[in-house]
Coordinates of C-alpha atoms in Angstrom, one line a residue:
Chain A
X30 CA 106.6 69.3 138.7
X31 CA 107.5 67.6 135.5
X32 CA 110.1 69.0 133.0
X33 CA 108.9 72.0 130.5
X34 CA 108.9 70.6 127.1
X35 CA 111.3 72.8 125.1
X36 CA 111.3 73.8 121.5
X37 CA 114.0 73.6 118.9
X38 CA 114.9 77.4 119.5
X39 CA 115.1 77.1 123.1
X40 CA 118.7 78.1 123.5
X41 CA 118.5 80.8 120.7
X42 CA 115.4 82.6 123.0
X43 CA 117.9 82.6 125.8
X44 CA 120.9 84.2 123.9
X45 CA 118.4 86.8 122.8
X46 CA 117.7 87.6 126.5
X47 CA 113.9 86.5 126.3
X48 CA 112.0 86.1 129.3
X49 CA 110.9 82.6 129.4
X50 CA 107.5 81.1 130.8
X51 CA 105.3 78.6 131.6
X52 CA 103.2 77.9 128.7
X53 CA 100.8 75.2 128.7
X54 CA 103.6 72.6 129.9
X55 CA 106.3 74.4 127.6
X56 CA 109.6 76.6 127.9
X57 CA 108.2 80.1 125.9
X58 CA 109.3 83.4 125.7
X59 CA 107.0 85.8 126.5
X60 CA 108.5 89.0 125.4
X61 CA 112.3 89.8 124.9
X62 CA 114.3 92.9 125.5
X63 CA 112.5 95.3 123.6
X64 CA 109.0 94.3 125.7
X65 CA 105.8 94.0 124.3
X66 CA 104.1 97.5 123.4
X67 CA 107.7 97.6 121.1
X68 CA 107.0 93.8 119.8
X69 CA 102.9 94.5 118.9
X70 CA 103.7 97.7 116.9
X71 CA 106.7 95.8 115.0
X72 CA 104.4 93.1 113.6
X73 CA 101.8 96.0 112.8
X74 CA 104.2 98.6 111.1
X75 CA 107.2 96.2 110.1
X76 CA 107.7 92.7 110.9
X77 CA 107.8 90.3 113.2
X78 CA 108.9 86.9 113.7
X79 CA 107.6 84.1 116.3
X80 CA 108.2 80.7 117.7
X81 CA 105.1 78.6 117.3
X82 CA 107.2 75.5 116.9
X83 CA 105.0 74.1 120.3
X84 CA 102.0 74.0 117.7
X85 CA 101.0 70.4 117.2
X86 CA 100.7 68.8 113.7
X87 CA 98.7 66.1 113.2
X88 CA 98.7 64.1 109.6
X89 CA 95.9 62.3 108.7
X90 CA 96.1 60.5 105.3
X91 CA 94.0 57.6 103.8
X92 CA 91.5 56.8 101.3
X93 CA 89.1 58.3 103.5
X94 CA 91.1 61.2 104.8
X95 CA 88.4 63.8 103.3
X96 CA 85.1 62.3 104.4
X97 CA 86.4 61.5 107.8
X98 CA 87.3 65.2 108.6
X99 CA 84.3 66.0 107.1
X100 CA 82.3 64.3 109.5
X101 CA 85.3 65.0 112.6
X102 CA 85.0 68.6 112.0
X103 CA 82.0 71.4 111.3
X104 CA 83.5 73.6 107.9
X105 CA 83.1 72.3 105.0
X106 CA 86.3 70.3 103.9
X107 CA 85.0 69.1 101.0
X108 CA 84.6 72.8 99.3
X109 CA 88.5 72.8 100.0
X110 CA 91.0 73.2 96.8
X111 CA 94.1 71.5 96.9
X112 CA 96.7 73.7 98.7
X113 CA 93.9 75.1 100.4
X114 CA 93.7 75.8 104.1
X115 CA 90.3 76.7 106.4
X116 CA 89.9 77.3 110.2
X117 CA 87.7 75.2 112.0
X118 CA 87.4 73.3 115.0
X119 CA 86.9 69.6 116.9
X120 CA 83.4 69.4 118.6
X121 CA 81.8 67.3 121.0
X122 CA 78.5 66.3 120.3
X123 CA 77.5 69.1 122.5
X124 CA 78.7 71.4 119.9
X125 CA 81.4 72.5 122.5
X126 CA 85.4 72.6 121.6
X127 CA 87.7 70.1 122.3
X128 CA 89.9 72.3 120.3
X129 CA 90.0 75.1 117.7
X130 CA 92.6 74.3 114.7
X131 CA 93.6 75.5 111.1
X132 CA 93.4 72.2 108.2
X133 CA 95.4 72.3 105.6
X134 CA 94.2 70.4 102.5
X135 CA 97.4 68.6 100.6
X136 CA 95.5 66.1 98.3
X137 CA 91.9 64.4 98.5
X138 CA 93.7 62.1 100.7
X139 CA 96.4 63.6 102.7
X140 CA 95.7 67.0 105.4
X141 CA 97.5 68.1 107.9
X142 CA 96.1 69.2 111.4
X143 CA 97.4 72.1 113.2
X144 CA 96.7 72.1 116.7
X145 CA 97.5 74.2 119.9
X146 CA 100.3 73.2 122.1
X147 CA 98.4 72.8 124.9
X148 CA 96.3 70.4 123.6
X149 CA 98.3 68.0 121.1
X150 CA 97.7 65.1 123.1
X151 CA 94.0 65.5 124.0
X152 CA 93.8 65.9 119.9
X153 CA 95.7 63.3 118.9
X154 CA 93.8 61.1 121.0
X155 CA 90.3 62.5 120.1
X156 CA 91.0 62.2 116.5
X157 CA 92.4 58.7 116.7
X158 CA 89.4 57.6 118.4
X159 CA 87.3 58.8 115.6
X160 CA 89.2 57.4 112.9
X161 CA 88.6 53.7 114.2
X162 CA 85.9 52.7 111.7
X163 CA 87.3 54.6 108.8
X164 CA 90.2 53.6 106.3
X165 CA 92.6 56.5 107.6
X166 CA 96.2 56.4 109.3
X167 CA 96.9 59.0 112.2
X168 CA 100.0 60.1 113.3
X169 CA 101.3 62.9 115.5
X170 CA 104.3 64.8 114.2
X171 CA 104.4 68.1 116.5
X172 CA 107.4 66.2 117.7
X173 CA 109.6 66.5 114.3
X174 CA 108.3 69.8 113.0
X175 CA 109.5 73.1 113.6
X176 CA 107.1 75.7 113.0
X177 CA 108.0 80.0 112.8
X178 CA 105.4 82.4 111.8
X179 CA 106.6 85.5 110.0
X180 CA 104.0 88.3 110.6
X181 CA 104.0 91.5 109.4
X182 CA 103.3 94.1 106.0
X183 CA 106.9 93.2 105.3
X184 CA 106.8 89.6 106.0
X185 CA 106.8 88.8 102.0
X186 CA 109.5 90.8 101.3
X187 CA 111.8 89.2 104.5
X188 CA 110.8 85.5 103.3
X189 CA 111.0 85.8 99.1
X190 CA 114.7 86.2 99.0
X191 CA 115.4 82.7 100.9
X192 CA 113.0 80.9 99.0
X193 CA 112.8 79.6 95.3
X194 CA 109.4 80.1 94.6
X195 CA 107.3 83.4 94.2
X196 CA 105.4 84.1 97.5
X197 CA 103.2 86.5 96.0
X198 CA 101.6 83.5 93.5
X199 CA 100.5 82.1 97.8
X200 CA 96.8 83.6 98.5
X201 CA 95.7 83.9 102.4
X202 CA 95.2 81.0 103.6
X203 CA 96.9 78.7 100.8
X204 CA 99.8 76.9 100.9
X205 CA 102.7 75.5 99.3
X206 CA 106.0 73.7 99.5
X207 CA 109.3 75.3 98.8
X208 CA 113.1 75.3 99.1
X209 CA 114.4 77.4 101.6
X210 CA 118.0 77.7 101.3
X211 CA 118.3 74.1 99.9
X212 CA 115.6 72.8 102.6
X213 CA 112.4 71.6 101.8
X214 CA 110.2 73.6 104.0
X215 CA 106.1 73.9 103.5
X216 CA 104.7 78.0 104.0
X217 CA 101.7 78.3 104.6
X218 CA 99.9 82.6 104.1
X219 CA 98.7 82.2 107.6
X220 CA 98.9 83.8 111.0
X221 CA 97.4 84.9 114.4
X222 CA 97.5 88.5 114.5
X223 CA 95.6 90.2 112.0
X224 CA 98.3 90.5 109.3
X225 CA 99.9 89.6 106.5
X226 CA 102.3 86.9 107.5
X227 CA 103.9 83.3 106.5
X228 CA 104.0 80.1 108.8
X229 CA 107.1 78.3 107.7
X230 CA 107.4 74.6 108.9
X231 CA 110.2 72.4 108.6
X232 CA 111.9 69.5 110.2
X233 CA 113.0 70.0 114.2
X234 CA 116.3 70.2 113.5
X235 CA 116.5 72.7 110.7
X236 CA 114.1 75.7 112.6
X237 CA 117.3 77.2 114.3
X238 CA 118.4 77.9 110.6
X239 CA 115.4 78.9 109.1
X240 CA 115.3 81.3 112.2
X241 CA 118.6 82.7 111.7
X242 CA 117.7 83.5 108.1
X243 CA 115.0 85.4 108.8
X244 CA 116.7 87.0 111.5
X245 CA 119.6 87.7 108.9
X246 CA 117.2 88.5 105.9
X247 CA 114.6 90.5 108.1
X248 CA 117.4 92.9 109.5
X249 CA 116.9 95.8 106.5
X250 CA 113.0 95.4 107.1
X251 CA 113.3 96.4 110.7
X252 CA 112.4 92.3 111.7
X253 CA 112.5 91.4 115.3
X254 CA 111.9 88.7 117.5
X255 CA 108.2 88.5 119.0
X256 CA 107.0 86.6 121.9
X257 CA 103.6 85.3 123.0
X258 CA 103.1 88.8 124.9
X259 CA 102.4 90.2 122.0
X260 CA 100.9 87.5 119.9
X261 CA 98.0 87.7 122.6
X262 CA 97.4 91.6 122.0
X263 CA 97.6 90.9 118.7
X264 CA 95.5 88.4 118.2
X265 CA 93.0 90.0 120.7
X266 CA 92.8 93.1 118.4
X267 CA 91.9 91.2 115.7
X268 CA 89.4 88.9 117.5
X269 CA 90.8 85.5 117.3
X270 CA 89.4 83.2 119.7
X271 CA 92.4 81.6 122.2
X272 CA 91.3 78.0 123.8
X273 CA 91.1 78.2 127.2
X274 CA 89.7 82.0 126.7
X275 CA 86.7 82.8 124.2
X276 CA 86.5 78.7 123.5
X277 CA 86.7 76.0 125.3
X278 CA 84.6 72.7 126.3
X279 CA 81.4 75.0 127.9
X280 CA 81.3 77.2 125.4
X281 CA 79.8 76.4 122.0
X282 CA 80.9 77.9 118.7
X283 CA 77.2 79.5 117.5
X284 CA 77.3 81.9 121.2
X285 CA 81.4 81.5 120.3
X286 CA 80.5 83.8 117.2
X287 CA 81.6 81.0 115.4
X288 CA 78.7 80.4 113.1
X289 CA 81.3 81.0 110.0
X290 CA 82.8 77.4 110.6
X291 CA 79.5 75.7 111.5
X292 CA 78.0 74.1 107.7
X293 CA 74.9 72.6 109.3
X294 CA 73.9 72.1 105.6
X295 CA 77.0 70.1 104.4
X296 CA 75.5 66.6 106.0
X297 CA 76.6 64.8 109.4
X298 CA 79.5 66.1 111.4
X299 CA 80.4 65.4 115.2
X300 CA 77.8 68.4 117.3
X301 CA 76.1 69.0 114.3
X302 CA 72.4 67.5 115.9
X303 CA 73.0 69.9 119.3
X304 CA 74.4 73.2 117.0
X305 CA 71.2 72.7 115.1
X306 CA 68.9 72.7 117.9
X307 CA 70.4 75.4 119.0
X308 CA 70.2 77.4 116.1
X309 CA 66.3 76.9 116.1
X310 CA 65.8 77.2 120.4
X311 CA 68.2 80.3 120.0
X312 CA 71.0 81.1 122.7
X313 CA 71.3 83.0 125.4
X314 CA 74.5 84.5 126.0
X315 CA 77.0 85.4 123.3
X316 CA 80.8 86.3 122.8
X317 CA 81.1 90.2 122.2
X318 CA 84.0 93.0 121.5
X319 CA 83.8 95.6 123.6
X320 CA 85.8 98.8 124.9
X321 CA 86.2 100.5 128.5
X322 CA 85.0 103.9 128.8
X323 CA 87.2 105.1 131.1
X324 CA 90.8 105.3 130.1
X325 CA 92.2 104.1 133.3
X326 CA 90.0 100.9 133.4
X327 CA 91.4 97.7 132.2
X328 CA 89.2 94.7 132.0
X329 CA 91.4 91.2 132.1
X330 CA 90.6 87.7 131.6
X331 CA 87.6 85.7 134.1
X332 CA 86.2 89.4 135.6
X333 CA 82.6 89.4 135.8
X334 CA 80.2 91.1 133.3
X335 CA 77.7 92.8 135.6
X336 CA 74.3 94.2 135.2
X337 CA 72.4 95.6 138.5
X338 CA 75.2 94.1 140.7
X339 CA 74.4 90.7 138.9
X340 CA 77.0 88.5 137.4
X341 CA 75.5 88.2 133.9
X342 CA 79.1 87.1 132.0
X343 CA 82.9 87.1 131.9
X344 CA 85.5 88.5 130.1
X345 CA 87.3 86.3 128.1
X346 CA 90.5 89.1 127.4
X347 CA 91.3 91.8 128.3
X348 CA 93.9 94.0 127.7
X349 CA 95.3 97.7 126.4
X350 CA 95.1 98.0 123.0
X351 CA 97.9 99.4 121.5
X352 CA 97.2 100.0 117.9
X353 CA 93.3 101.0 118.7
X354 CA 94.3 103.4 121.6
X355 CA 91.8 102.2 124.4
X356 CA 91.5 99.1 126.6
X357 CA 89.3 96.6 125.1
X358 CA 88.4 93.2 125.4
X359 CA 86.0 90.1 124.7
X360 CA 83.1 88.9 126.7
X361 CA 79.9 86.7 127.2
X362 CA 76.8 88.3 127.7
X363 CA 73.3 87.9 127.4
X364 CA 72.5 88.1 124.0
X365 CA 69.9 91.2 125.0
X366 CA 73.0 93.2 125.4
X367 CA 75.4 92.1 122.7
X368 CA 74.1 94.6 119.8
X369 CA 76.3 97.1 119.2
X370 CA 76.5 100.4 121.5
X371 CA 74.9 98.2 124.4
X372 CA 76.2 99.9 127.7
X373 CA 77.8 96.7 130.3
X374 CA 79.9 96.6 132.9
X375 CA 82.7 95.1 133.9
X376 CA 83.5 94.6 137.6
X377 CA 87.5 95.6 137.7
X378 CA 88.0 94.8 141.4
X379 CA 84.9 95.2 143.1
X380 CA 84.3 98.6 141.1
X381 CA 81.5 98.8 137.9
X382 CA 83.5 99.8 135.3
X383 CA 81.2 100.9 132.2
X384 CA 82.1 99.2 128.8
X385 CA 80.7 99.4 125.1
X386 CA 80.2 96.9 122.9
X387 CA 81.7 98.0 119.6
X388 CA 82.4 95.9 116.1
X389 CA 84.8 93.5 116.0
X390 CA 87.7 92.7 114.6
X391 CA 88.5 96.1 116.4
X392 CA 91.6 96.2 114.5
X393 CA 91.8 95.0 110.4
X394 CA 94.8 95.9 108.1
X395 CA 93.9 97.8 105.4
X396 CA 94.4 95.8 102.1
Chain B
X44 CA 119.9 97.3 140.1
X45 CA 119.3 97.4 143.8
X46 CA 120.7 100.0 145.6
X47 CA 122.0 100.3 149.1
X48 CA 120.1 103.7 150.0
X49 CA 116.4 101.7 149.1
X50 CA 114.8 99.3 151.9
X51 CA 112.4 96.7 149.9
X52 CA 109.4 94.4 151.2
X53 CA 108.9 91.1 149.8
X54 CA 106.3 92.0 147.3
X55 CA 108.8 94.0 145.4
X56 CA 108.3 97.7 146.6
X57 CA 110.7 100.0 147.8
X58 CA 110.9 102.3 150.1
X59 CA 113.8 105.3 149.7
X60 CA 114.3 107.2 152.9
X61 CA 115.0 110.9 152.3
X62 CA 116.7 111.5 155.5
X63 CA 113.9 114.1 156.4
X64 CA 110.9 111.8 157.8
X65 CA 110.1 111.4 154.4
X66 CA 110.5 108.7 152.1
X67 CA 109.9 107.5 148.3
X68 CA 107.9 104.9 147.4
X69 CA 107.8 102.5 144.0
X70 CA 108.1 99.1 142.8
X71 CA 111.6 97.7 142.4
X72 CA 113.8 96.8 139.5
X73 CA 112.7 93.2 139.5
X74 CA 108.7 94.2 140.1
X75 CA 108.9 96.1 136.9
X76 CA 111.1 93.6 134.7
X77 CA 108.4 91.0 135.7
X78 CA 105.2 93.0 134.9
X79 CA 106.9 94.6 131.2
X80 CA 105.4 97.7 130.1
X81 CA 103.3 99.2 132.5
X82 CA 100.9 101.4 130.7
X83 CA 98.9 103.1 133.6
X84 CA 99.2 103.4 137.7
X85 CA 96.6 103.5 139.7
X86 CA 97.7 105.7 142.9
X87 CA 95.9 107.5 146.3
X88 CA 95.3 110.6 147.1
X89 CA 97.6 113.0 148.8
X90 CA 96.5 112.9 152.6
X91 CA 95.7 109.6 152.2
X92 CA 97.1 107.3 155.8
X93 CA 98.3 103.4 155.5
X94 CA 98.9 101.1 157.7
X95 CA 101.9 98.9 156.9
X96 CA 101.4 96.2 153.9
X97 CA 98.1 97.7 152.9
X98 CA 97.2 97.9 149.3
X99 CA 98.3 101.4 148.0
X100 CA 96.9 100.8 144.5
X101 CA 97.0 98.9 141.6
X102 CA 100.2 98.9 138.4
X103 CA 98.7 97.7 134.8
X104 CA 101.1 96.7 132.6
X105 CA 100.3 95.3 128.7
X106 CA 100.2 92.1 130.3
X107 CA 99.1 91.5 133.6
X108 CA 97.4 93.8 136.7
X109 CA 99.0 93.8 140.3
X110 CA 98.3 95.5 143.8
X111 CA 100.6 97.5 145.1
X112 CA 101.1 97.4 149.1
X113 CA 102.8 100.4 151.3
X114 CA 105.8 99.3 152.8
X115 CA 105.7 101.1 155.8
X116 CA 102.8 103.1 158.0
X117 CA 102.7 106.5 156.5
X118 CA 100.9 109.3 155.2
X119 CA 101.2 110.2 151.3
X120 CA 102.1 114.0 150.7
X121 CA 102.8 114.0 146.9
X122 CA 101.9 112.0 143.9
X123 CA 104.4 111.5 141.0
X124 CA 101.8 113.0 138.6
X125 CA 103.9 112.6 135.7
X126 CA 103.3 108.8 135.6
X127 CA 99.8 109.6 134.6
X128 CA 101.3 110.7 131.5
X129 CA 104.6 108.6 131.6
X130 CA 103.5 105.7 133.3
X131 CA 107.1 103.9 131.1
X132 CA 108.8 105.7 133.9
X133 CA 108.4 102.7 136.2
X134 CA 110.2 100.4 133.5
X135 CA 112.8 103.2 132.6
X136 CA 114.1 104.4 136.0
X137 CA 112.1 102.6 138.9
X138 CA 113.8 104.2 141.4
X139 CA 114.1 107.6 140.0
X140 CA 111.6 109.2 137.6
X141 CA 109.3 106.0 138.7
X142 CA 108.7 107.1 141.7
X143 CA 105.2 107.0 142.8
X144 CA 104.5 108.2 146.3
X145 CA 106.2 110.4 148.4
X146 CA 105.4 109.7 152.3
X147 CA 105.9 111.3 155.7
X148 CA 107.1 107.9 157.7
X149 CA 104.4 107.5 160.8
X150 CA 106.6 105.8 163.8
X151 CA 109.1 103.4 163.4
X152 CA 110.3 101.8 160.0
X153 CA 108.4 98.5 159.5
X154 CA 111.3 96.5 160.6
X155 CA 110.9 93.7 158.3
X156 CA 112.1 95.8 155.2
X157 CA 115.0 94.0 153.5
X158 CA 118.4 95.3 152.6
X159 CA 119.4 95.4 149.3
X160 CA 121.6 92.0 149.7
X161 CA 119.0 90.3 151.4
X162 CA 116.2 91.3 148.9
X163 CA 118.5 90.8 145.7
X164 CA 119.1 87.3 147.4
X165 CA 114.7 86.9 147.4
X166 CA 114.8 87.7 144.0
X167 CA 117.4 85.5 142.7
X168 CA 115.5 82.5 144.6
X169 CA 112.5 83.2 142.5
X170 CA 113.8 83.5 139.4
X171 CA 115.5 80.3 139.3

């Protein structure tokens, strides 16, 4: 088995008593002390504060820069402002995902990529392979940057004090550089679990001090540390899709309920041909939010969506849902049943567990 | 975190012997560490009859699901209803307010139950 990559915080996970796991190929903590239900409600009441340093950044810079990842990727990066950042995705000409990703606009000729952990190197290499025939440099800096993502209604009030410029001026998803303590850092109003929050990334060796900081600043606020536990029931609540999960390279983003990042009018993009046939022929199956019935039934990832003791989907996640109260989850299914208040089922081992489908996000922050 | 008066399988459940025939039954310290907050427990009904290892039922935690097997061959004769409302007992106080079955022991004890030096030795092995 090869080595787990580690990140920058490594040892200060351990101190804090965090259980660690496999991730993708990297040393993570899943949840410390205070476990997760404790974690989930801190980033929903107060504030919370994550290692996503394993995210890959990708820089891709050149005269060119904007009308290459305008053709690399399906929204609209020319509609971008400066400081300016939009989710979107890598496709294959399928319209499937190589990978989902959020792109930060700096200038006309200089964005930076952010990828998951899991799959910097497939990226790296899939946009590299693009950019051949246009004027463009690529280069792959996960290695050097640090990244922590501050998430929580209090997150603005943890972060202004360390930093000398006002955070409130920073819309959702902008961005802008700073100095934190001294350090040039860039914060981005970004996050993965449905609230209010700051990304702050800086150079590999400086994210063990911009974590104690925040640890230090966050203390009054009620700030502690959060672990990927929670940052998947989080994010689940809030409907984001996870690679691997509600996306991946068989799944394509129109059923993905992904339409939103698709601009079939902007001109040519990687998928585009495929996404618009599909559009026209219609789909079949699409991705859903839905709730268990029953209290006691809990749908997790992979379990079958059954209809007359037919496998018809899968669940993508599943999991209690701490804020909302019930057990909810996402799955494909045929699109005849993915209105709202369509009755499935879920088979929870070998038993057909009755499920809603219900609006998603199921959890939004009030504004 | 293991005691000396609890017998333990290698799937992490314990088995308390009350001295009467009877005996307590519930996942162990490093069962519950492992699954975090467990948020409902899925258990049989009194009268119910196992044969050793058999699947009792079924912990969820925030996280994950897992079966839970009998570590002896038994017949249940109370429930620990309060989990249906407390199911954080089982990360609290495994042994004690976690408790989730108590048994009438049917023959011999399964003789493969580990001590608790031999289990906390299993355990250490995994976690490392």
């Amino acid at each position: 088995m090869s080595e787990l990559k580690k990140t920058p915080l490594n040892e200060v996970h351990r101190a804090l008593g965090a259980k660690m796991v496999d991730f993708g190929g990297w040393d993570m903590p899943v949840q410390y002390p205070t476990g997760i239900i404790t974690e989930h409600q801190a980033v929903r009441s107060k504030v919370g504060l994550f290692d996503v340093s394993h995210m890959g950044e990708i820089w891709v810079k050149g005269p060119q820069a904007m009308a290459f990842l305008d053709w690399l990727t399906p929204n609209a990066v020319t509609k971008l402002a400066d400081g300016q950042i939009h989710y979107t995705a890598f496709l294959t000409e399928q319209g499937t995902f190589v990978d989902d990703l959020l792109l930060h606009k700096v200038h006309d000729n200089t964005f930076l990529l952010v990828v998951n952990a899991s799959n910097i190197d497939k990226d790296f290499a899939w946009v590299k392979a693009h950019a051949a025939r246009w004027d463009v440099t690529v280069t792959n800096e996960s290695d050097h940057t640090g990244q922590v993502a501050l998430q929580g209604p209090a997150s603005l009030d943890v972060l202004q004090p360390l930093v000398d410029i006002d955070l409130s001026q920073i819309k959702y998803y902008w961005f802008a550089t700073a100095t934190f303590k001294g350090l040039p850092v860039m914060i981005a109003r970004t996050g993965y679990t449905g609230e209010d929050g700051f990304e702050v990334y800086a150079p590999t060796e400086e994210t063990v001090g911009v974590w104690n900081a925040l640890m230090e600043s966050g203390k009054a606020h009620g700030l502690i540390p959060t672990g990927l536990g929670c940052r998947n029931t989080l994010r689940l609540e809030a409907k984001m899709a996870l690679y691997g999960h509600e996306i991946d390279d068989t799944t394509n983003a129109l059923e993905a309920d992904l339409g939103w990042i698709v601009k079939l009018q902007k001109g040519d993009f990687i998928g585009r041909e495929a996404l618009a046939k599909i559009k026209e022929q219609g789909f079949s199956r699409k991705l859903v939010g839905f709730r268990m019935l029953e209290k006691r039934d809990i749908a997790r990832d992979h379990m079958d969506v059954v209809l007359d003791g037919k496998k018809v989907g899968y669940v993508t996640s599943g999991a209690p849902s701490t804020t909302c109260g019930f057990n909810l989850g996402c799955a494909y299914v045929p699109v005849s049943h993915a209105p709202v208040g369509s009755r499935i089922f879920i088979d929870i081992r070998g038993k057909a567990c009755e499920a809603e489908v219900i609006p998603t996000p199921f959890y939004k922050r009030a504004k | 975190m293991y005691p000396a008066d609890v017998k333990y399988t290698k799937n992490h459940e314990y088995l308390k012997p009350l001295g009467d025939g009877t005996a307590l039954i519930g996942i162990t310290h490093y069962a519950q560490e492992a699954l975090g907050d467990v948020v409902f427990v899925d258990m049989p009904e009194v009268g119910a009859t196992f044969a050793t290892g058999e699947e009792f039922g079924t912990v969820e935690s925030v996280k994950t699901v897992s079966e839970i097997f009998i570590p002896t061959a038994c017949e249940v004769i109370e429930v620990n209803g309060e989990l249906e409302g407390h199911p954080e007992f089982v990360n609290e106080d495994p042994y004690g307010k976690g408790w989730m079955l108590k048994v009438k022991v049917a023959g011999d004890l399964n003789p493969e139950l580990l001590d608790a030096k031999a289990y906390e030795a299993l355990v250490s092995a995994e976690s490392h």
